[in-house]
XYZ file of N, CA, C and O in Angstrom:
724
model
N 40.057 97.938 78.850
C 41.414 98.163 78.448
C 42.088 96.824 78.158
O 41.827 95.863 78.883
N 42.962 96.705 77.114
C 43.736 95.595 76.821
C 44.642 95.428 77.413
O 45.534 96.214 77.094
N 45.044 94.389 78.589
C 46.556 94.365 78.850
C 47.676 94.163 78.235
O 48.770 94.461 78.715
N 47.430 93.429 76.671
C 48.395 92.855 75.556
C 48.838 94.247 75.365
O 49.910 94.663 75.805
N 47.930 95.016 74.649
C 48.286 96.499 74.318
C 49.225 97.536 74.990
O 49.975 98.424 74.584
N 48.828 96.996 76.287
C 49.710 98.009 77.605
C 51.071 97.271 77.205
O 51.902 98.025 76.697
N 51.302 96.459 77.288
C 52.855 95.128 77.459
C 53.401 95.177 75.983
O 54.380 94.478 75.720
N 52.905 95.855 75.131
C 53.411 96.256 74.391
C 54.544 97.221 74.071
O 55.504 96.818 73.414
N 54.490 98.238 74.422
C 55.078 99.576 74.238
C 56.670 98.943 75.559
O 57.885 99.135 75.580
N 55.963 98.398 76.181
C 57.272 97.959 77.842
C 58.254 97.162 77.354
O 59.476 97.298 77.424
N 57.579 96.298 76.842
C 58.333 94.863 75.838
C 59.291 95.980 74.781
O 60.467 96.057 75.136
N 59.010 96.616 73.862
C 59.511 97.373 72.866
C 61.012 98.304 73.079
O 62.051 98.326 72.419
N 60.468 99.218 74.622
C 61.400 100.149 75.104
C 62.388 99.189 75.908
O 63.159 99.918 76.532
N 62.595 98.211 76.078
C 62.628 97.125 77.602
C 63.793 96.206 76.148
O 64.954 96.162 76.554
N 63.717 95.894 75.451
C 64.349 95.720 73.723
C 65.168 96.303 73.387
O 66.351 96.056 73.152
N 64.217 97.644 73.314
C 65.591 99.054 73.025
C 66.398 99.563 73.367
O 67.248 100.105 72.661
N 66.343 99.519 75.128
C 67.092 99.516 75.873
C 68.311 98.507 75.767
O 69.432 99.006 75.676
N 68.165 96.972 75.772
C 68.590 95.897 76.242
C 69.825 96.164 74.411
O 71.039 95.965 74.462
N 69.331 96.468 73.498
C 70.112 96.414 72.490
C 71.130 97.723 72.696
O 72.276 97.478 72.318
N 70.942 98.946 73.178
C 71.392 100.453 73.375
C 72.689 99.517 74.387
O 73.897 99.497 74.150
N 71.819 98.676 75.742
C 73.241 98.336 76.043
C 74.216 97.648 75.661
O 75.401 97.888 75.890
N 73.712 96.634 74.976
C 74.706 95.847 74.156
C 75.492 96.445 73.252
O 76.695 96.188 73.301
N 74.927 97.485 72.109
C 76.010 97.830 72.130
C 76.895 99.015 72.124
O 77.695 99.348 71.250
N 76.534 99.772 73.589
C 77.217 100.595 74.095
C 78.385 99.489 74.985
O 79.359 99.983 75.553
N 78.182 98.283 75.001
C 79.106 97.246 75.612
C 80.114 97.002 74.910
O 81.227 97.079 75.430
N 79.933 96.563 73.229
C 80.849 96.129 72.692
C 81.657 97.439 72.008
O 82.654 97.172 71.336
N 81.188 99.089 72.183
C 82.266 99.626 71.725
C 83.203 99.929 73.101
O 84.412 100.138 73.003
N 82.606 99.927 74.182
C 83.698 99.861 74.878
C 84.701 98.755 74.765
O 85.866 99.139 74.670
N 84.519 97.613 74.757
C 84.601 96.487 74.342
C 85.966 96.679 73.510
O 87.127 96.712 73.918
N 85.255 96.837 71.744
C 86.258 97.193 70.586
C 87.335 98.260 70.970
O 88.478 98.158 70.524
N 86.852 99.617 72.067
C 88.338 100.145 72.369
C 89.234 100.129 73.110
O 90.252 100.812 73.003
N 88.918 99.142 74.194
C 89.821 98.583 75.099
C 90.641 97.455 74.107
O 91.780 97.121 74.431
N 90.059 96.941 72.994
C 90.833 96.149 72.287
C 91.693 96.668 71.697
O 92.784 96.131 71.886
N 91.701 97.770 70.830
C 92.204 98.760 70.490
C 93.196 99.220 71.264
O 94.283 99.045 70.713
N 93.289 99.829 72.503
C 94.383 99.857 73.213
C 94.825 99.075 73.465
O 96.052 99.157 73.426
N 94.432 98.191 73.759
C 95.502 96.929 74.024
C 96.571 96.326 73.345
O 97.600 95.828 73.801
N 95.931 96.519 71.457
C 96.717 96.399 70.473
C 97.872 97.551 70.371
O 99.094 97.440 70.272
N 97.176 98.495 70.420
C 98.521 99.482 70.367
C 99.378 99.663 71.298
O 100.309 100.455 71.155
N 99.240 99.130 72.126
C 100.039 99.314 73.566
C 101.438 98.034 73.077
O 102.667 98.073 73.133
N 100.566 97.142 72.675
C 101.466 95.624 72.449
C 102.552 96.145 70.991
O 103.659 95.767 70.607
N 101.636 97.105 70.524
C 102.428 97.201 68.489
C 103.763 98.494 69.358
O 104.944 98.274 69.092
N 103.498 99.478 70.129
C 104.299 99.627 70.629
C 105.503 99.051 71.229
O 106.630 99.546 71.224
N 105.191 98.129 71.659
C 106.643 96.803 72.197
C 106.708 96.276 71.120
O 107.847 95.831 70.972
N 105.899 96.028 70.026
C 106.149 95.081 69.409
C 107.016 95.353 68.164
O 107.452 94.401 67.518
N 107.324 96.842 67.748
C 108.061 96.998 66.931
C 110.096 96.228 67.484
O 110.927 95.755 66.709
N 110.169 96.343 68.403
C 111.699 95.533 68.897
C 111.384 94.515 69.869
O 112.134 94.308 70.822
N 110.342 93.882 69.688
C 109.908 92.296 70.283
C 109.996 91.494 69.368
O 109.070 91.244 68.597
N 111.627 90.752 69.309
C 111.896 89.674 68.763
C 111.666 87.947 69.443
O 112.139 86.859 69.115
N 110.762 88.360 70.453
C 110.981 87.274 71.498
C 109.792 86.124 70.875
O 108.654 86.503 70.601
N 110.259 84.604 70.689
C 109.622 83.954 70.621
C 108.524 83.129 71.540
O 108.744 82.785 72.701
N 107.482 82.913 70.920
C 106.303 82.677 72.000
C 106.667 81.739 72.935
O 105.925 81.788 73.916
N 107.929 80.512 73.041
C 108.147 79.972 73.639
C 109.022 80.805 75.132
O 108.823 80.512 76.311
N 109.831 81.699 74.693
C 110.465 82.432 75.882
C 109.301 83.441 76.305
O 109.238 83.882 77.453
N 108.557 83.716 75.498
C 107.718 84.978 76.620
C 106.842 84.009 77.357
O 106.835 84.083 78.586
N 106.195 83.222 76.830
C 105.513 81.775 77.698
C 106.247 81.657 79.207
O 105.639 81.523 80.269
N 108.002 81.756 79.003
C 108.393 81.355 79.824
C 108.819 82.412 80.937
O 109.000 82.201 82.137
N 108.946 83.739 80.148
C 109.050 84.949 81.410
C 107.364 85.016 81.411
O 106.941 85.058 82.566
N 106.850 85.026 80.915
C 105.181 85.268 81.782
C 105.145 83.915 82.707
O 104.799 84.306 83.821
N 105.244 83.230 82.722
C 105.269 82.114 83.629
C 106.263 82.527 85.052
O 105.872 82.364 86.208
N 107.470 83.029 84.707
C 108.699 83.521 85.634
C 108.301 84.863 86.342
O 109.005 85.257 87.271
N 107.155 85.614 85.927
C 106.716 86.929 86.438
C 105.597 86.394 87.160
O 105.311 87.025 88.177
N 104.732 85.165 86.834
C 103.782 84.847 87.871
C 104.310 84.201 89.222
O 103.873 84.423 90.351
N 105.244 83.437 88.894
C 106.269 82.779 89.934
C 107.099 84.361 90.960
O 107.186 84.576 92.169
N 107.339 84.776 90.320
C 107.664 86.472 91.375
C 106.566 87.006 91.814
O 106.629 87.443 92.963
N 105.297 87.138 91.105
C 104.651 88.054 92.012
C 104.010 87.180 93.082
O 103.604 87.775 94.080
N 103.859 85.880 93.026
C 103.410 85.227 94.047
C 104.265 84.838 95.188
O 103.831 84.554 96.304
N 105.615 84.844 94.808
C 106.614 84.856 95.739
C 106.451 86.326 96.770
O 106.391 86.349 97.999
N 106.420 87.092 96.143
C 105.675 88.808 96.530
C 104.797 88.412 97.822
O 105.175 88.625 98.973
N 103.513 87.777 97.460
C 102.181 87.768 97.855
C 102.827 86.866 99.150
O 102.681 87.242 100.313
N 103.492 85.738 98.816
C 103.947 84.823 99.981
C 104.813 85.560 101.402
O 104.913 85.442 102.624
N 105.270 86.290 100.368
C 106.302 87.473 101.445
C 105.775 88.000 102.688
O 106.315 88.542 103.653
N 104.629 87.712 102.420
C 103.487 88.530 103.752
C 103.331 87.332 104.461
O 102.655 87.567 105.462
N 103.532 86.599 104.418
C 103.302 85.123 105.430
C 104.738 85.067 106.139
O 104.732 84.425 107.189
N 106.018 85.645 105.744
C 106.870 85.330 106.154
C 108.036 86.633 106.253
O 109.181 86.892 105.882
N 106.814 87.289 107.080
C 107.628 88.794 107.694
C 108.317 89.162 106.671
O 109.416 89.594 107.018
N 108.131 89.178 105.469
C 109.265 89.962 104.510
C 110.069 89.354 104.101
O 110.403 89.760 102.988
N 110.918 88.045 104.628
C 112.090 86.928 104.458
C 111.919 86.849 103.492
O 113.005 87.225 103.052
N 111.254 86.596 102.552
C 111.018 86.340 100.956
C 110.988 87.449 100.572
O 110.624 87.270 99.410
N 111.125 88.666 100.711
C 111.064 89.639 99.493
C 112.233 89.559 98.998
O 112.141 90.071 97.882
N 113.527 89.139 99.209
C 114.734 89.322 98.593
C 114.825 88.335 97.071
O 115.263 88.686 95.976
N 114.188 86.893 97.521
C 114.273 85.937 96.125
C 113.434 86.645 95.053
O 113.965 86.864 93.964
N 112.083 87.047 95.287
C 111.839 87.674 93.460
C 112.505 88.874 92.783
O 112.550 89.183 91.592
N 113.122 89.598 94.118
C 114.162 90.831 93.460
C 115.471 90.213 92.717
O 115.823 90.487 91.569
N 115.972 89.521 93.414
C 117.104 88.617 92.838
C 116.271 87.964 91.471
O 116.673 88.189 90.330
N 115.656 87.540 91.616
C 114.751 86.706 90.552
C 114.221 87.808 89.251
O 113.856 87.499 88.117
N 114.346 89.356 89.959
C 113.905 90.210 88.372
C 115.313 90.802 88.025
O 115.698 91.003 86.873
N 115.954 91.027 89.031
C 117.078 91.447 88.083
C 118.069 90.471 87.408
O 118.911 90.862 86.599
N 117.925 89.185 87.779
C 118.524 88.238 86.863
C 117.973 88.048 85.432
O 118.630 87.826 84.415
N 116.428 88.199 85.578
C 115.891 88.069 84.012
C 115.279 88.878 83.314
O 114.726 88.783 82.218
N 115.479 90.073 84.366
C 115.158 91.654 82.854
C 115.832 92.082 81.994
O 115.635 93.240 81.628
N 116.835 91.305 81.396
C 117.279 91.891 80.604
C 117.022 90.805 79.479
O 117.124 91.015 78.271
N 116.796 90.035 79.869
C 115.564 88.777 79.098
C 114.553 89.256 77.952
O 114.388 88.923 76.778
N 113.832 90.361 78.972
C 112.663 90.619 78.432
C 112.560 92.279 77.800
O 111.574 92.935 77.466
N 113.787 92.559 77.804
C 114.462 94.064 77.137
C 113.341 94.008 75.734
O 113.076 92.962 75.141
N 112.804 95.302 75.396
C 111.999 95.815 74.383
C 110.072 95.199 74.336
O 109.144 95.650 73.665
N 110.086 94.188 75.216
C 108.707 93.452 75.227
C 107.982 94.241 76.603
O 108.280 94.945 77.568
N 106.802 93.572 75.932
C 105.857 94.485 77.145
C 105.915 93.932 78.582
O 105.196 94.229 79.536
N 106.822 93.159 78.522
C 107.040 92.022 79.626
C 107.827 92.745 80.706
O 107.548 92.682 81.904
N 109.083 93.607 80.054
C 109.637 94.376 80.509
C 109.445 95.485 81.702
O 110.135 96.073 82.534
N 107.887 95.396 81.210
C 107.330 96.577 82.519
C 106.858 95.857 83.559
O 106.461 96.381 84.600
N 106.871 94.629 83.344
C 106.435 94.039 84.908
C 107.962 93.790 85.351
O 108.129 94.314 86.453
N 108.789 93.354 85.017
C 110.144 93.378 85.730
C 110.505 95.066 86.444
O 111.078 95.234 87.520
N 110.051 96.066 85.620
C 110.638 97.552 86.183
C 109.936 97.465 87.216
O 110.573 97.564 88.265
N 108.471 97.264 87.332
C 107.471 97.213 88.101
C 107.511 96.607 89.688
O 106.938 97.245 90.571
N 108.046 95.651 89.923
C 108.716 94.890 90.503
C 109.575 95.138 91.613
O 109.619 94.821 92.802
N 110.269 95.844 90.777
C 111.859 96.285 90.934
C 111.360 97.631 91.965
O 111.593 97.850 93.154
N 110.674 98.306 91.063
C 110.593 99.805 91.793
C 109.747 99.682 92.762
O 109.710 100.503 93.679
N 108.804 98.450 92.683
C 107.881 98.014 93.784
C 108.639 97.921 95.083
O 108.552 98.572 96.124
N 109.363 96.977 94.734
C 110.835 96.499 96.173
C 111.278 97.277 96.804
O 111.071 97.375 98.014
N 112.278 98.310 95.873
C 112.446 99.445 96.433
C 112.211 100.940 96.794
O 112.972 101.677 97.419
N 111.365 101.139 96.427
C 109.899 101.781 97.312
C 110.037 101.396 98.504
O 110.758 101.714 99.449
N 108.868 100.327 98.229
C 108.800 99.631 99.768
C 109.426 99.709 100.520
O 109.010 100.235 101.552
N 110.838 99.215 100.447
C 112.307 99.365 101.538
C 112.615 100.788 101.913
O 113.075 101.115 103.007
N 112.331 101.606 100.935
C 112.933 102.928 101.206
C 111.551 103.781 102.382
O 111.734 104.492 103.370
N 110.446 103.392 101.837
C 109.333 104.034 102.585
C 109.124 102.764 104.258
O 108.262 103.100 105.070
N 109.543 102.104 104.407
C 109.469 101.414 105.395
C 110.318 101.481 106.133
O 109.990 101.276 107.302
N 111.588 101.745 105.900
C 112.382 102.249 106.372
C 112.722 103.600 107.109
O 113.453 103.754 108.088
N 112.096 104.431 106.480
C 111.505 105.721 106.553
C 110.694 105.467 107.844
O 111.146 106.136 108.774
N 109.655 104.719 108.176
C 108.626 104.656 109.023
C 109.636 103.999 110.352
O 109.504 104.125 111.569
N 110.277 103.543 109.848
C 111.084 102.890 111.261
C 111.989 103.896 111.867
O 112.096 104.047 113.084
N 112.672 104.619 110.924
C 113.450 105.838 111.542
C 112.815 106.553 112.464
O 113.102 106.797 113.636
N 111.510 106.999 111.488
C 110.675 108.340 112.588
C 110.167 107.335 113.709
O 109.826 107.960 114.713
N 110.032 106.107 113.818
C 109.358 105.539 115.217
C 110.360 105.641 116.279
O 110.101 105.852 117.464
N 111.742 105.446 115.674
C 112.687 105.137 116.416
C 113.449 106.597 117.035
O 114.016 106.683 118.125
N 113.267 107.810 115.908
C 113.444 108.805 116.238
C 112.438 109.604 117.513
O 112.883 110.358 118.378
N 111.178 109.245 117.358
C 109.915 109.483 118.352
C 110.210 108.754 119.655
O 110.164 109.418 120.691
N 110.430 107.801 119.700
C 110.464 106.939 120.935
C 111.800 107.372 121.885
O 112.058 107.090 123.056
N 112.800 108.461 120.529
C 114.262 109.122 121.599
C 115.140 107.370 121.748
O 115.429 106.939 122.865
N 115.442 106.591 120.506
C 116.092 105.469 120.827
C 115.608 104.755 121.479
O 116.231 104.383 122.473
N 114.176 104.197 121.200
C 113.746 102.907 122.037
C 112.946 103.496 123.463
O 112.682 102.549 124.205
N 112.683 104.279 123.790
C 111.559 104.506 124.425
C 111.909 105.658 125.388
O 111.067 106.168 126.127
N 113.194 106.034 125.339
C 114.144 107.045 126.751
C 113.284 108.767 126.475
O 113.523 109.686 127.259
N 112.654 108.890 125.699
C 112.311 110.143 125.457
C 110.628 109.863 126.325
O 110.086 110.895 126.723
N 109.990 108.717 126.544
C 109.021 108.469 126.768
C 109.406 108.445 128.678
O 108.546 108.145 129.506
N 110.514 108.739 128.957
C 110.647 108.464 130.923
C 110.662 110.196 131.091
O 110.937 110.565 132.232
N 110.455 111.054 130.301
C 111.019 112.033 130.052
C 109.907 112.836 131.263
O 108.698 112.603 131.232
N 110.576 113.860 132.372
C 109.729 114.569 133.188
C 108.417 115.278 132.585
O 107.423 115.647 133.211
N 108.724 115.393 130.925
C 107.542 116.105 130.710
C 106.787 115.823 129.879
O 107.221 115.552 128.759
N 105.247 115.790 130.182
C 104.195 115.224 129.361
C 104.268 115.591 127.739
O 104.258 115.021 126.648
N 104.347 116.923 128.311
C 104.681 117.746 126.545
C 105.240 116.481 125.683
O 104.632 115.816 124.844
N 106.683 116.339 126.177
C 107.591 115.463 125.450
C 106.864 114.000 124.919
O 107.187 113.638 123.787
N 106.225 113.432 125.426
C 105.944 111.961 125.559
C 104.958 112.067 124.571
O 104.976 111.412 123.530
N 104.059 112.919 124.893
C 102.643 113.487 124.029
C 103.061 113.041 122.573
O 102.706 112.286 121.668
N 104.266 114.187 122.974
C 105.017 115.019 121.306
C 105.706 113.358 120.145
O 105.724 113.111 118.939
N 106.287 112.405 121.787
C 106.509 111.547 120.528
C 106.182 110.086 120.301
O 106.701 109.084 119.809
N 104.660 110.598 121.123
C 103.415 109.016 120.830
C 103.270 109.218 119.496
O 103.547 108.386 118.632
N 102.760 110.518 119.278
C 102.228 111.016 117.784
C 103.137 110.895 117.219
O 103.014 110.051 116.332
N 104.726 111.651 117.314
C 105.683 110.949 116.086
C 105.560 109.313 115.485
O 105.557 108.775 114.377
N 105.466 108.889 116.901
C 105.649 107.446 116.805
C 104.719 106.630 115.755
O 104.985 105.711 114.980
N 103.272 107.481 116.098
C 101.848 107.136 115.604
C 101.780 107.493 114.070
O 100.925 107.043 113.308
N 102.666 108.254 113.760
C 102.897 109.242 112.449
C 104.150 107.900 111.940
O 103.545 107.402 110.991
N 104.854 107.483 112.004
C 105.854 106.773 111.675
C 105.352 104.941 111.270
O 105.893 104.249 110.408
N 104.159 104.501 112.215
C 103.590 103.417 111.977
C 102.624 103.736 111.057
O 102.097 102.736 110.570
N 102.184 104.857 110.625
C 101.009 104.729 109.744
C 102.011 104.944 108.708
O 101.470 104.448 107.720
N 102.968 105.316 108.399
C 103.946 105.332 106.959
C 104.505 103.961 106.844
O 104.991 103.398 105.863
N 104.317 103.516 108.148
C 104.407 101.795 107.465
C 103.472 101.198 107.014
O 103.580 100.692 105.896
N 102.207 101.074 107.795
C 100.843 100.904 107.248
C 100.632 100.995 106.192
O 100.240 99.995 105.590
N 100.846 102.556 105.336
C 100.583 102.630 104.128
C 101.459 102.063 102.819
O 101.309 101.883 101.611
N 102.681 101.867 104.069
C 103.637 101.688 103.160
C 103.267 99.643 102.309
O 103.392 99.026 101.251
N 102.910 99.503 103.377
C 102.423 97.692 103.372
C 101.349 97.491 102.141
O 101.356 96.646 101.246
N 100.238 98.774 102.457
C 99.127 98.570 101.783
C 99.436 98.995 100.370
O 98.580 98.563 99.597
N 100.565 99.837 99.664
C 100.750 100.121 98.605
C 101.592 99.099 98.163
O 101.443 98.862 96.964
N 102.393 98.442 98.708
C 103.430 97.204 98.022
C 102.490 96.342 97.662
O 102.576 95.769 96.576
N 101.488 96.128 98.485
C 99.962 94.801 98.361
C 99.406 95.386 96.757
O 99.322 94.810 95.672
N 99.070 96.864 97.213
C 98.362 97.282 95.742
C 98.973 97.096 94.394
O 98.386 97.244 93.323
N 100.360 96.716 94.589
C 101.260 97.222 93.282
C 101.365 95.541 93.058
O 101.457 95.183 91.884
N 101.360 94.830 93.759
C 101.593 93.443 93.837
C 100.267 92.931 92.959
O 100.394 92.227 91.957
N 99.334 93.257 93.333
C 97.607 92.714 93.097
C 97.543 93.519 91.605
O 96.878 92.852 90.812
N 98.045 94.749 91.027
C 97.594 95.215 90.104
C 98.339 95.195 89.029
O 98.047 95.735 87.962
N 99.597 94.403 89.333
C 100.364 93.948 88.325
C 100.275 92.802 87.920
O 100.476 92.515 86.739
N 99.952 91.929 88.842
C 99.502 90.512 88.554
C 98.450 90.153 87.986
O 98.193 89.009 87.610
N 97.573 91.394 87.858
C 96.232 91.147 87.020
C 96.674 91.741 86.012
O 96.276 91.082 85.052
N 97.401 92.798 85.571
C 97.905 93.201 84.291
C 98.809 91.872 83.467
O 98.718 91.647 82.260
N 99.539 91.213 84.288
C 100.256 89.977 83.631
C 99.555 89.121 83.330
O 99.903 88.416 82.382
N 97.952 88.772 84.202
C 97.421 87.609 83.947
C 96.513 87.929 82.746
O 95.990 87.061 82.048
N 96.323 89.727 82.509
C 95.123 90.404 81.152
C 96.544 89.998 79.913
O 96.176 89.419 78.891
N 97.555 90.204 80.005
C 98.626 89.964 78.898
C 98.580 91.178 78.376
O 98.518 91.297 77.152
N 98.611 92.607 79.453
C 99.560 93.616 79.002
C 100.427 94.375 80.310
O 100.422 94.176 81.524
N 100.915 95.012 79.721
C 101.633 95.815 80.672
C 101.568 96.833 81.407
O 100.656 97.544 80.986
N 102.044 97.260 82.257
C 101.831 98.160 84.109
C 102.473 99.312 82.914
O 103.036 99.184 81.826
N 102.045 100.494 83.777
C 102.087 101.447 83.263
C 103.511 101.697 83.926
O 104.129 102.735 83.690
């Protein structure tokens, strides 16, 4: 038996393959480009903004979302400067695709506040004002509002882990150069 002969047919399909993926690559490829364009010709029919100012709000939206990201180093104290910081310059970026990372932002913030807030009520509501429902003669009771309590920290939990998600997936949409849905 020839081994050239065998390494033949492997080499061939092993080719055919390697080209099938390439370019099953580049039409995905060409229609993600494709959307991308139309997504932009969409803003772009009332995007009068010159490349020097969007340079400078894409630069001003990376400076917020990292202010965002910093916010977690410093208990939250910083979430107030990039909110102040988008509603001073969204109206900057009115009709551009830029625009949706400022809404983005915005509704990110307050979310967050409203659902974290939320989680502090029910802890505070569970605990009977700080812990007086927990001296309570009956187990029932205490049981009843560990789990509120336990139910109230995981709506913060999640609440943390979705501000992180919205933070991380907008900032890669700003750094691809389109816009959050």
């Amino acid at each position: 038996m020839n081994q050239s002969s065998d390494r033949k047919p492997d080499t061939r399909s092993h080719q055919q393959t390697r080209t099938a993926e390439h370019q099953s690559n580049a039409s995905v490829e060409a229609a993600f480009d494709h959307e991308m364009t139309e997504q932009r010709q969409s803003y772009g029919a009332s995007d009068n903004m010159s490349n020097g100012k969007r340079r400078s709000l894409i630069t001003y939206n990376h400076i917020t979302y990292f202010l965002y990201v910093i916010s977690y180093f410093t208990a939250g104290l910083l979430w107030v400067v990039p909110i102040v910081m988008n509603y001073a310059k969204r109206h900057d970026a009115e009709g551009s695709w830029l625009s949706t990372h400022f809404d983005w932002q915005i509704k990110t913030f307050w979310y967050s506040i409203v659902f974290f807030f939320l989680g502090i009520i029910t802890i505070t509501f569970a605990l009977g004002g700080f812990g007086i429902s927990m001296l309570a003669d009956s187990n029932n009771i205490a049981i009843g509002s560990v789990l509120l309590a336990v139910f109230g920290l995981l709506i913060m939990i999640f609440t943390f882990i979705w501000h992180l998600y919205r933070i991380v997936r907008g900032w890669i949409a700003l750094t691809d150069g389109r816009p959050v849905p």
